[in-house]
């Protein structure tokens, strides 16, 4: 069995364009996995193997690669930076033990890096920080470290100092070993020499080294006291052990300077991954849950001796069939084993399994706890977040929670022959991406695709065209409006029907009131006495809940409504579950208009970066888009503006922003919450829905 202490499952994540994929390329080159590095801007990098990625120069799906460094096995996942694909980051973090946060030396802590950092905090993933692109104009290592402190509220533990700035960046001073690593101009990572610290940096290096030791020893109070009192000088091994503990507990984050593109400083980062990031056995084990998703107090202990427990965290389709990416938490898996999918209850034999090298693969005969592998050709409807386990010991691992889509488009195949093709292709894409949803419009028969943003849907349509050869006509983007109520009311409804033989009777008295934002639908009952027998409560709840899908204003789903049943009446013969369900449905139709039905719209948290000269224009434009400015932060190269803006006003924003800022502005947005629509917007939306309905009815006739 392999030694788990020598495993590192790490992810590389950052803002768009901070250099994640380039860093991954360099790691692969250094560890001997590839012999020629491919560049992102040439569309030739190893991990960006999709056509869409190569063209746009961005990462869309996370790619997994394995390599070895200093006798340690690395499973590296390169994740996307763009906000529309945050799900990829989220699900990768779920199965990783540590990560490398990459920040651009000149851009610093950018909007998306903040979101990713927050996700990593939520997933309790230990990280080291790499300040990249120190050879760029305007790069400033110390400024980025300060931003990490101020913006992310994290404590960077500075491990190396850059030698030279911008074009003159030649290497780094390693504070622990008190040596300088200097690279030549050949661009080859192996061409470096280890020298003494340059004379003009000796004082600065000594000062930062003391800070480093003091911060590291805070983990061990006794040792810190002895050091401060001058009774001992800790050895490098002791300091490293303290840094390892502090990194694991996220007390601080070891921070390194580098230039991935120029191949400077990467070795030290690989050493840091070995020295400070946790192995699979160092992290807290994954909790097990019951069927409802509540923790049951048991854990998946990382050992090869336990029963098999694994999480499917990604599904993709390639030329060889469906690949299910799996992180094994405990036990072993051999070729030919039968495993159980805890979500579907179906068992399946593992025919082929392999370790991934981006889009290449190495076949495996067995794998064990700590491994990240792909199983080829699983049949039984496995989805992202499903638990795979030993049929004799069924368990459920903690599930993944995905954000709901906020934007949708309608698509129609251009010719009849493509309809079936599209159905199969979309089925595969939904299994691959949990934030991508598809439904068929009941009235028009159109296919509606929903996702996290314009770019997300744009890429999906592109994949349908190129990968699956489906030509589509695409409708304009639609916002996911919702409906709610504004006032609390008491009401009563009786459902009575008499038709030869036994009839139907159900009477309910109920209160309807607006719920807390984000609460969805809450049903409760305070009926005392037997006016409505308990066995009918589920039917009443089902009736109300079933009506929440279509509101009374424009037919959008209804959110945040609380219903309390307080009285009612029944008939010994004529009352039944069906009668009470119908009563609840009728009650909903009767009461929602009285309770001040209101249209609500998705509000996005928008984070815009703009150069100083265009701040006024950008704020003016956000105000025109009904945005609420939440704050501004001045940086060195420009200003970050945070605002809450309705999604409906954000279509095509990137084009406007680029025009306004001469191509230098950038932004990210993510869903924040729902807010009431102003009357003029409500009127327009309702009118559009009615007009579309009339057009559909006319087309049908």
XYZ file of C-alpha atoms in Angstrom:
701
model
C 0.000 0.000 0.000
C 1.139 3.470 -0.757
C 2.143 5.730 2.133
C -0.683 8.244 2.629
C 1.636 10.679 4.379
C 3.257 11.191 0.978
C 0.035 12.174 -0.790
C -0.972 15.768 -1.506
C -4.381 16.456 -3.048
C -4.204 20.110 -4.003
C -6.112 22.617 -6.118
C -4.896 25.766 -7.784
C -7.423 28.577 -7.712
C -7.525 32.298 -8.336
C -9.102 35.128 -10.287
C -9.340 34.938 -14.085
C -5.950 35.528 -15.589
C -3.835 35.338 -12.402
C -1.860 32.463 -13.923
C -3.371 29.223 -12.515
C -3.112 27.166 -15.691
C 0.398 28.448 -16.438
C 1.429 27.460 -12.895
C -0.027 23.962 -13.424
C 1.935 23.677 -16.699
C 5.159 24.590 -14.885
C 4.496 22.067 -12.140
C 3.996 19.334 -14.754
C 7.190 20.316 -16.536
C 9.232 20.408 -13.342
C 7.939 17.045 -12.199
C 8.766 15.485 -15.562
C 5.149 14.808 -16.596
C 5.441 16.881 -19.789
C 8.547 17.746 -21.753
C 7.343 20.853 -23.555
C 5.295 23.506 -21.785
C 2.262 24.729 -23.693
C 1.179 28.368 -23.245
C -2.375 29.447 -22.476
C -2.212 32.379 -24.886
C -1.238 29.989 -27.705
C -4.128 27.708 -26.771
C -1.759 24.829 -26.082
C -1.793 24.223 -22.336
C -2.233 20.670 -21.060
C -5.160 21.228 -18.712
C -7.169 23.561 -20.983
C -7.915 20.860 -23.531
C -11.469 21.883 -24.538
C -11.719 23.827 -27.827
C -13.636 26.585 -26.060
C -10.851 26.880 -23.451
C -8.048 27.047 -25.973
C -9.885 29.753 -27.958
C -10.912 31.992 -25.104
C -7.761 31.453 -23.045
C -9.851 30.703 -19.921
C -10.380 27.535 -17.919
C -13.979 26.279 -18.016
C -13.827 22.911 -16.341
C -11.462 21.742 -13.669
C -8.833 19.303 -14.924
C -6.999 16.729 -12.806
C -3.342 15.752 -13.219
C -1.013 13.591 -11.123
C 2.746 13.993 -10.679
C 5.612 13.306 -8.261
C 7.928 15.714 -6.433
C 10.497 14.727 -3.816
C 9.031 11.268 -3.582
C 5.544 12.710 -2.845
C 2.556 12.115 -5.056
C 0.596 15.268 -6.079
C -2.967 15.104 -7.393
C -3.413 18.620 -8.803
C -6.713 20.140 -9.920
C -6.573 23.310 -12.056
C -9.837 25.174 -11.482
C -11.591 27.934 -13.455
C -11.411 31.537 -12.265
C -14.510 32.900 -13.962
C -17.484 33.445 -11.680
C -19.927 31.582 -13.950
C -17.968 28.402 -13.336
C -17.517 28.769 -9.594
C -19.292 25.431 -9.178
C -16.134 23.807 -10.538
C -14.108 25.488 -7.802
C -16.645 24.600 -5.159
C -16.792 20.910 -6.030
C -13.024 20.669 -6.367
C -12.536 22.205 -2.912
C -14.897 19.623 -1.530
C -12.498 16.806 -2.344
C -9.132 18.539 -1.871
C -6.976 18.624 1.231
C -4.982 21.746 0.431
C -4.639 24.457 -2.183
C -2.433 27.076 -3.748
C -4.120 30.493 -3.980
C -2.550 32.396 -6.875
C -2.694 36.204 -6.911
C -1.467 38.447 -9.690
C 1.490 40.619 -8.594
C 0.002 43.710 -10.222
C -3.779 42.974 -10.038
C -3.573 41.799 -6.404
C -6.681 40.423 -4.703
C -9.294 40.596 -7.460
C -13.059 40.104 -7.182
C -13.157 36.455 -8.054
C -10.199 35.567 -5.847
C -12.320 36.819 -2.951
C -15.219 34.476 -3.817
C -12.864 31.504 -4.224
C -11.101 32.336 -0.963
C -14.449 32.439 0.829
C -15.376 29.029 -0.608
C -12.034 27.627 0.538
C -12.622 29.024 4.045
C -16.068 27.402 4.115
C -14.552 24.078 3.036
C -11.734 24.518 5.629
C -9.017 23.902 3.035
C -5.442 24.790 4.100
C -3.602 26.970 1.547
C -0.299 28.467 0.626
C -0.239 31.731 -1.311
C 1.694 32.358 -4.468
C 2.077 35.963 -5.623
C 2.577 35.438 -9.339
C 3.632 37.621 -12.274
C 6.259 39.535 -10.251
C 7.980 40.278 -13.567
C 5.008 42.375 -14.753
C 4.770 46.122 -14.869
C 3.291 47.449 -11.635
C 3.851 44.191 -9.717
C 4.383 44.725 -5.995
C 4.770 41.712 -3.719
C 4.380 43.649 -0.441
C 1.241 45.435 -1.613
C -0.441 42.129 -2.499
C 0.478 40.720 0.933
C -1.147 43.753 2.542
C -4.282 43.246 0.385
C -4.478 39.605 1.486
C -4.552 40.911 5.040
C -6.985 43.787 4.481
C -9.389 42.387 1.883
C -9.414 38.675 2.729
C -8.773 39.040 6.452
C -6.094 36.337 6.150
C -2.642 36.336 7.716
C 0.091 35.886 5.066
C 3.288 34.315 6.442
C 5.992 35.716 4.155
C 8.444 32.893 3.306
C 10.380 34.448 0.416
C 11.265 38.007 -0.616
C 11.535 38.986 -4.293
C 14.944 40.021 -5.657
C 14.442 42.858 -8.154
C 11.099 44.267 -9.349
C 9.164 44.091 -12.627
C 11.567 43.414 -15.539
C 14.495 43.045 -13.133
C 12.843 40.259 -11.089
C 15.492 37.517 -11.062
C 14.693 35.346 -8.073
C 13.807 35.165 -4.379
C 15.414 35.107 -0.954
C 14.351 32.030 1.023
C 14.004 33.338 4.590
C 14.268 29.946 6.272
C 17.509 28.772 4.682
C 18.792 32.378 4.376
C 19.845 31.749 0.797
C 19.074 33.521 -2.481
C 17.736 31.556 -5.457
C 18.604 33.336 -8.699
C 17.462 32.215 -12.171
C 19.123 33.159 -15.462
C 17.271 34.541 -18.509
C 16.953 31.256 -20.365
C 13.433 30.710 -19.026
C 14.372 27.153 -17.969
C 13.325 26.340 -14.389
C 16.386 24.176 -13.698
C 18.834 27.004 -14.578
C 19.280 28.627 -11.165
C 22.016 29.043 -8.606
C 21.835 29.252 -4.819
C 23.915 32.156 -3.489
C 24.216 34.310 -0.391
C 21.587 36.998 0.167
C 22.408 40.163 -1.887
C 24.177 42.716 0.333
C 21.436 45.352 -0.024
C 18.774 42.897 1.250
C 20.551 41.405 4.275
C 18.908 43.713 6.836
C 15.447 43.399 5.322
C 15.774 39.602 5.135
C 16.877 39.426 8.803
C 13.890 41.553 9.881
C 11.379 39.422 7.932
C 12.995 36.212 9.202
C 12.421 37.232 12.832
C 8.769 38.048 11.984
C 8.458 34.660 10.305
C 9.858 32.756 13.298
C 7.735 34.695 15.808
C 4.528 34.130 13.840
C 5.334 30.438 13.302
C 6.145 29.810 16.968
C 2.841 31.332 18.101
C 1.479 27.849 17.486
C 3.688 26.533 20.336
C 3.591 28.983 23.278
C 6.379 27.350 25.318
C 8.787 27.459 22.424
C 7.837 31.077 21.648
C 8.546 32.185 25.227
C 11.941 30.465 25.207
C 12.776 32.119 21.887
C 11.691 35.606 22.999
C 13.657 35.273 26.231
C 16.712 34.356 24.190
C 17.002 30.904 25.768
C 16.867 28.977 22.508
C 17.196 29.293 18.769
C 14.705 26.962 17.081
C 16.048 24.634 14.384
C 14.705 24.809 10.840
C 12.918 21.497 11.450
C 11.146 22.907 14.540
C 10.088 26.040 12.633
C 8.805 23.897 9.754
C 6.780 21.739 12.139
C 5.154 24.881 13.614
C 4.423 26.297 10.130
C 2.846 22.999 9.150
C 0.539 23.072 12.191
C -0.392 26.750 11.641
C -1.088 26.170 7.943
C -3.298 23.208 8.703
C -5.287 25.210 11.251
C -5.465 28.172 8.797
C -3.829 30.436 11.443
C -1.618 31.771 8.641
C -0.840 31.080 4.995
C 2.798 30.640 3.858
C 3.332 33.205 1.077
C 5.784 32.947 -1.830
C 6.738 35.234 -4.720
C 7.201 33.813 -8.243
C 6.759 34.249 -11.951
C 5.228 31.093 -13.399
C 5.559 32.295 -16.980
C 9.291 32.952 -16.565
C 9.735 29.763 -14.523
C 11.124 31.549 -11.473
C 10.374 30.435 -7.940
C 8.162 27.399 -8.681
C 10.448 24.811 -7.017
C 10.150 26.492 -3.653
C 6.371 26.406 -3.946
C 6.456 22.666 -4.706
C 8.673 22.168 -1.667
C 6.161 24.172 0.385
C 3.326 21.889 -0.783
C 5.303 18.915 0.526
C 6.392 20.637 3.747
C 3.264 22.478 4.826
C 0.085 21.299 3.122
C -1.752 18.420 4.794
C -1.818 14.828 3.615
C -5.203 13.015 3.412
C -4.695 11.677 6.943
C -3.997 15.159 8.414
C -7.354 16.714 7.564
C -10.555 16.202 9.523
C -12.361 13.127 8.179
C -15.559 13.582 6.144
C -18.774 13.321 8.224
C -21.345 10.664 7.325
C -25.032 11.603 7.238
C -28.440 9.958 7.377
C -30.832 9.972 4.413
C -32.057 13.459 5.316
C -28.530 14.808 5.119
C -28.163 15.246 8.923
C -24.751 14.218 10.374
C -25.033 10.926 12.260
C -21.821 11.325 14.281
C -19.775 8.870 12.222
C -16.863 9.689 9.885
C -15.116 8.273 6.820
C -11.719 7.563 8.396
C -8.896 7.824 5.846
C -7.381 4.347 5.893
C -7.063 1.540 3.389
C -8.343 -0.963 5.970
C -11.900 0.377 6.274
C -14.806 -0.370 3.890
C -14.887 1.497 0.570
C -16.288 5.083 0.775
C -15.989 7.613 -2.042
C -17.638 10.741 -3.442
C -18.354 11.306 -7.126
C -17.487 14.981 -7.580
C -17.456 15.430 -11.326
C -18.821 13.680 -14.392
C -17.559 14.301 -17.863
C -17.878 12.719 -21.249
C -14.964 12.084 -23.545
C -14.090 10.032 -26.579
C -13.881 6.841 -24.513
C -17.194 7.112 -22.710
C -18.435 8.657 -19.453
C -15.834 9.397 -16.780
C -16.898 9.632 -13.157
C -14.268 11.439 -11.078
C -14.110 9.994 -7.605
C -12.288 10.903 -4.412
C -11.765 7.813 -2.293
C -12.008 8.640 1.419
C -11.528 5.191 2.867
C -10.946 1.597 1.848
C -9.653 0.303 -1.472
C -11.184 -0.218 -4.897
C -10.092 -2.938 -7.316
C -10.991 -3.514 -10.899
C -14.013 -5.848 -11.038
C -15.347 -4.804 -7.554
C -19.070 -4.228 -7.133
C -19.964 -0.857 -5.582
C -23.242 0.685 -4.419
C -24.534 4.142 -5.331
C -26.130 5.229 -2.038
C -28.320 7.835 -3.759
C -29.988 5.490 -6.261
C -29.610 2.199 -4.353
C -28.181 0.498 -7.465
C -25.037 -1.616 -7.515
C -22.520 -1.622 -10.323
C -19.361 -3.481 -11.270
C -16.243 -1.347 -11.856
C -14.978 -2.316 -15.304
C -12.185 0.195 -15.864
C -10.565 2.842 -13.709
C -7.731 5.198 -14.451
C -5.749 8.139 -13.153
C -6.159 11.249 -15.248
C -3.487 13.297 -16.937
C -5.811 16.137 -18.146
C -7.361 14.432 -21.201
C -4.954 11.439 -21.211
C -5.228 8.536 -18.825
C -3.274 5.749 -17.226
C -5.212 2.553 -16.558
C -5.244 1.312 -12.955
C -6.033 -2.051 -11.417
C -6.563 -0.749 -7.863
C -6.819 2.498 -5.905
C -6.989 3.348 -2.211
C -8.039 5.986 0.324
C -6.569 9.387 -0.580
C -6.611 8.751 -4.353
C -8.491 10.848 -6.904
C -9.352 8.618 -9.869
C -11.831 8.342 -12.712
C -14.103 5.321 -13.227
C -14.906 4.690 -16.897
C -18.354 3.938 -18.258
C -20.568 3.817 -15.123
C -24.100 3.090 -16.208
C -26.360 3.694 -13.278
C -27.255 7.358 -13.411
C -24.441 8.600 -11.155
C -24.568 12.366 -10.525
C -22.244 14.890 -8.953
C -22.329 14.585 -5.184
C -23.459 10.924 -5.056
C -21.811 8.640 -2.513
C -20.284 5.376 -3.780
C -19.664 2.689 -1.155
C -19.383 -0.976 -0.277
C -22.782 -2.756 -0.790
C -22.287 -4.532 2.579
C -21.778 -1.229 4.425
C -24.128 1.395 2.912
C -23.268 4.961 4.024
C -23.917 8.534 2.833
C -21.191 11.194 2.751
C -22.029 14.848 3.365
C -23.725 16.138 0.225
C -22.758 19.090 -1.941
C -25.062 22.108 -2.120
C -25.192 23.951 -5.449
C -26.463 27.464 -6.184
C -29.697 27.806 -8.169
C -29.515 29.119 -11.756
C -30.604 32.738 -12.245
C -30.740 33.193 -16.007
C -32.343 31.168 -18.786
C -32.587 31.094 -22.600
C -34.908 29.206 -24.912
C -33.328 27.034 -27.630
C -34.909 25.368 -30.657
C -33.056 22.994 -32.997
C -32.821 24.386 -36.569
C -33.894 21.093 -38.124
C -36.058 18.214 -36.957
C -33.229 15.697 -37.116
C -31.321 17.537 -34.401
C -34.075 17.229 -31.771
C -33.074 13.754 -30.624
C -29.354 14.607 -30.808
C -30.001 17.679 -28.640
C -31.924 15.636 -26.067
C -29.044 13.147 -25.604
C -26.407 15.913 -25.522
C -28.268 18.035 -22.964
C -28.842 14.944 -20.788
C -25.063 14.413 -20.632
C -24.378 18.099 -19.952
C -26.857 18.257 -17.056
C -25.175 15.244 -15.433
C -21.787 17.002 -15.808
C -22.794 20.390 -14.411
C -25.228 20.613 -11.470
C -25.736 24.388 -11.955
C -26.976 23.841 -15.513
C -30.691 23.006 -15.662
C -33.034 22.156 -18.499
C -36.828 22.076 -18.703
C -39.459 22.028 -21.418
C -41.995 24.848 -21.571
C -45.398 23.149 -21.234
C -47.204 25.612 -23.476
C -44.789 26.114 -26.344
C -42.744 22.931 -26.205
C -39.525 25.051 -26.251
C -36.471 23.804 -24.438
C -35.373 26.221 -21.689
C -31.710 26.139 -20.565
C -30.845 27.800 -17.242
C -27.426 28.634 -15.818
C -25.296 30.974 -13.693
C -24.616 33.775 -16.176
C -24.427 34.834 -19.827
C -20.972 33.326 -20.376
C -22.033 30.031 -18.799
C -24.974 29.631 -21.225
C -22.929 30.956 -24.134
C -20.349 28.181 -23.595
C -23.081 25.518 -23.232
C -24.635 26.518 -26.594
C -21.148 26.483 -28.126
C -20.500 22.947 -26.786
C -23.855 21.794 -28.228
C -22.869 23.190 -31.624
C -19.295 21.948 -31.749
C -19.060 18.857 -29.678
C -22.455 17.412 -30.498
C -23.125 19.051 -33.890
C -26.564 20.528 -32.888
C -27.404 23.800 -34.668
C -29.655 25.939 -32.458
C -31.769 29.047 -32.623
C -31.283 30.850 -29.339
C -33.911 33.150 -27.751
C -32.978 36.222 -25.707
C -31.911 35.669 -22.088
C -34.702 35.505 -19.512
C -34.401 36.474 -15.880
C -35.584 34.051 -13.215
C -38.289 36.308 -11.692
C -40.240 35.017 -8.718
C -43.422 36.036 -6.874
C -44.149 36.531 -3.200
C -46.695 38.211 -0.879
C -46.462 41.365 1.197
C -49.274 41.230 3.749
C -50.480 38.668 6.271
C -54.130 37.574 6.029
C -56.546 35.114 7.637
C -58.871 33.232 5.321
C -61.105 30.211 5.040
C -61.930 27.863 2.161
C -64.387 25.009 1.818
C -64.179 22.406 -0.911
C -67.576 20.698 -1.458
C -68.564 18.404 -4.253
C -71.575 16.152 -4.465
C -71.818 13.641 -7.244
C -73.879 10.537 -6.728
C -72.548 8.314 -3.976
C -69.967 9.725 -1.595
C -68.975 13.346 -2.132
C -65.936 15.383 -1.267
C -65.703 17.727 1.688
C -62.793 19.609 3.226
C -62.835 22.931 5.135
C -59.671 24.752 6.186
C -59.090 27.981 8.146
C -55.563 29.311 7.703
C -53.227 32.259 8.016
C -50.916 33.254 5.179
C -48.001 35.593 5.836
C -44.746 36.650 4.132
C -41.854 34.372 5.147
C -38.242 35.276 5.889
C -36.215 35.945 2.708
C -34.786 32.668 1.442
C -37.128 30.508 3.598
C -39.061 29.149 0.575
C -42.304 27.455 1.732
C -43.088 26.800 5.394
C -46.218 24.943 6.533
C -47.323 24.502 10.152
C -50.462 23.483 11.970
C -51.866 24.612 15.335
C -55.240 22.835 15.050
C -56.436 21.698 18.452
C -59.232 19.256 18.884
C -60.097 17.040 16.000
C -61.641 19.617 13.637
C -59.165 18.527 10.994
C -57.780 15.029 11.652
C -53.965 14.810 11.677
C -53.859 12.296 8.828
C -55.046 15.050 6.425
C -52.223 17.509 7.275
C -49.774 16.058 4.690
C -52.464 16.336 1.965
C -53.124 20.006 2.865
C -49.399 20.755 2.836
C -49.034 18.948 -0.501
C -51.908 20.989 -1.996
C -50.392 24.337 -0.960
C -46.873 23.284 -1.949
C -47.996 22.089 -5.383
C -49.401 25.564 -6.100
C -46.121 27.330 -5.243
C -44.772 26.578 -8.709
C -47.068 29.051 -10.482
C -47.888 32.461 -9.056
C -51.006 34.518 -9.778
C -49.327 37.610 -11.340
C -47.342 36.192 -14.220
C -47.091 32.483 -13.453
C -43.579 32.584 -11.900
C -42.781 30.295 -8.930
C -43.765 31.707 -5.510
C -41.141 32.152 -2.765
C -41.072 32.830 0.956
C -44.634 32.124 2.068
C -45.627 30.812 5.513
C -48.973 29.039 5.903
C -50.445 28.142 9.274
C -53.502 25.933 9.550
C -55.477 26.876 12.683
C -58.942 25.376 12.224
C -61.272 23.713 9.759
C -63.983 21.075 9.461
C -64.451 17.581 8.089
C -67.209 15.131 7.253
C -67.073 11.593 8.593
C -67.955 10.053 5.206
C -67.106 12.613 2.530
C -63.743 13.872 3.774
C -60.614 12.380 2.229
C -56.985 13.299 1.589
C -57.890 14.291 -1.992
C -60.695 16.606 -0.786
C -58.335 18.425 1.600
C -55.616 18.667 -1.066
C -58.128 20.274 -3.458
C -59.275 22.601 -0.655
C -55.664 23.769 -0.164
C -55.278 24.385 -3.899
C -58.456 26.433 -4.042
C -57.395 28.328 -0.904
C -54.082 29.278 -2.508
C -55.800 30.684 -5.619
C -58.275 32.585 -3.462
C -55.861 34.080 -0.927
C -52.599 34.940 -2.709
C -54.089 37.896 -4.675
C -55.567 39.225 -1.379
C -52.159 38.948 0.365
C -50.608 41.603 -1.870
C -48.913 39.423 -4.497
C -45.680 40.972 -5.688
C -43.067 40.291 -8.358
C -39.475 39.940 -7.052
C -36.261 39.897 -9.086
C -32.784 38.434 -8.565
C -30.251 40.965 -7.299
C -26.599 40.340 -8.108
C -23.605 41.212 -6.002
C -21.463 43.062 -8.558
C -17.781 43.799 -8.064
C -16.307 46.161 -10.675
C -12.681 47.132 -11.131
C -12.079 50.374 -13.034
C -9.059 52.649 -13.608
C -9.215 55.916 -11.606
C -10.152 58.127 -14.573
C -13.431 56.292 -15.228
C -14.844 55.888 -11.714
C -17.521 58.565 -12.211
C -18.720 57.013 -15.504
C -18.904 53.517 -14.014
C -20.840 54.635 -10.910
C -23.190 56.734 -13.080
C -23.827 53.715 -15.306
C -24.490 51.405 -12.309
C -26.983 53.956 -10.934
C -28.760 54.011 -14.304
C -29.016 50.228 -14.032
C -30.889 50.654 -10.697
C -27.761 49.631 -8.805
C -27.171 50.372 -5.113
C -23.522 51.245 -4.506
C -22.330 49.350 -1.422
C -18.775 50.691 -1.218
C -15.596 51.619 -3.051
C -11.999 50.719 -2.398
C -9.062 52.534 -3.913
C -6.168 50.357 -5.091
C -2.920 51.301 -6.769
C -4.015 50.773 -10.328
C -7.660 51.692 -9.959
C -10.833 51.470 -7.852
C -13.054 48.530 -6.907
C -16.734 49.351 -6.717
C -19.157 46.999 -5.007
C -22.838 47.287 -5.799
C -26.124 45.372 -5.722
C -27.718 45.446 -9.192
C -30.803 43.680 -10.600
C -29.810 40.907 -12.990
C -32.203 42.154 -15.685
C -30.097 45.311 -15.994
C -26.780 43.490 -16.332
C -27.155 41.915 -19.775
C -24.313 42.824 -22.071
C -22.616 44.756 -19.234
C -19.107 43.582 -20.110
C -19.319 45.324 -23.529
C -20.430 48.634 -21.945
C -17.763 48.423 -19.240
C -14.988 47.775 -21.731
C -16.117 50.673 -23.901
C -16.289 53.033 -20.907
C -12.870 52.057 -19.521
C -11.011 51.613 -22.841
C -10.896 47.867 -22.318
C -9.267 47.988 -18.838
C -12.323 47.444 -16.634
C -13.387 44.023 -15.403
C -16.170 42.751 -13.200
C -17.566 39.677 -11.517
C -21.061 39.040 -10.229
C -22.818 36.385 -8.235
C -26.388 35.928 -7.074
C -27.126 37.674 -3.773
C -30.866 37.744 -2.996
C -34.366 38.562 -4.305
C -35.906 42.046 -4.009
C -39.310 43.495 -4.941
C -39.526 44.847 -8.496
C -40.533 48.509 -8.953
C -44.063 48.932 -10.369
C -42.923 50.032 -13.835
C -40.735 46.905 -14.175
C -43.537 44.671 -12.879
C -45.962 46.073 -15.468
C -43.515 45.493 -18.324
C -42.750 41.893 -17.226
C -46.442 40.975 -16.802
C -47.259 42.536 -20.210
C -44.425 40.552 -21.855
C -45.624 37.282 -20.291
C -49.211 37.939 -21.489
C -48.044 38.865 -25.005
C -45.911 35.700 -25.219
C -48.885 33.602 -24.080
C -51.185 35.158 -26.723
C -48.545 34.541 -29.401
C -48.202 30.893 -28.332
C -51.963 30.346 -28.337
C -52.217 31.890 -31.817
C -49.373 29.673 -33.090
C -51.153 26.612 -31.729
C -54.374 27.414 -33.585
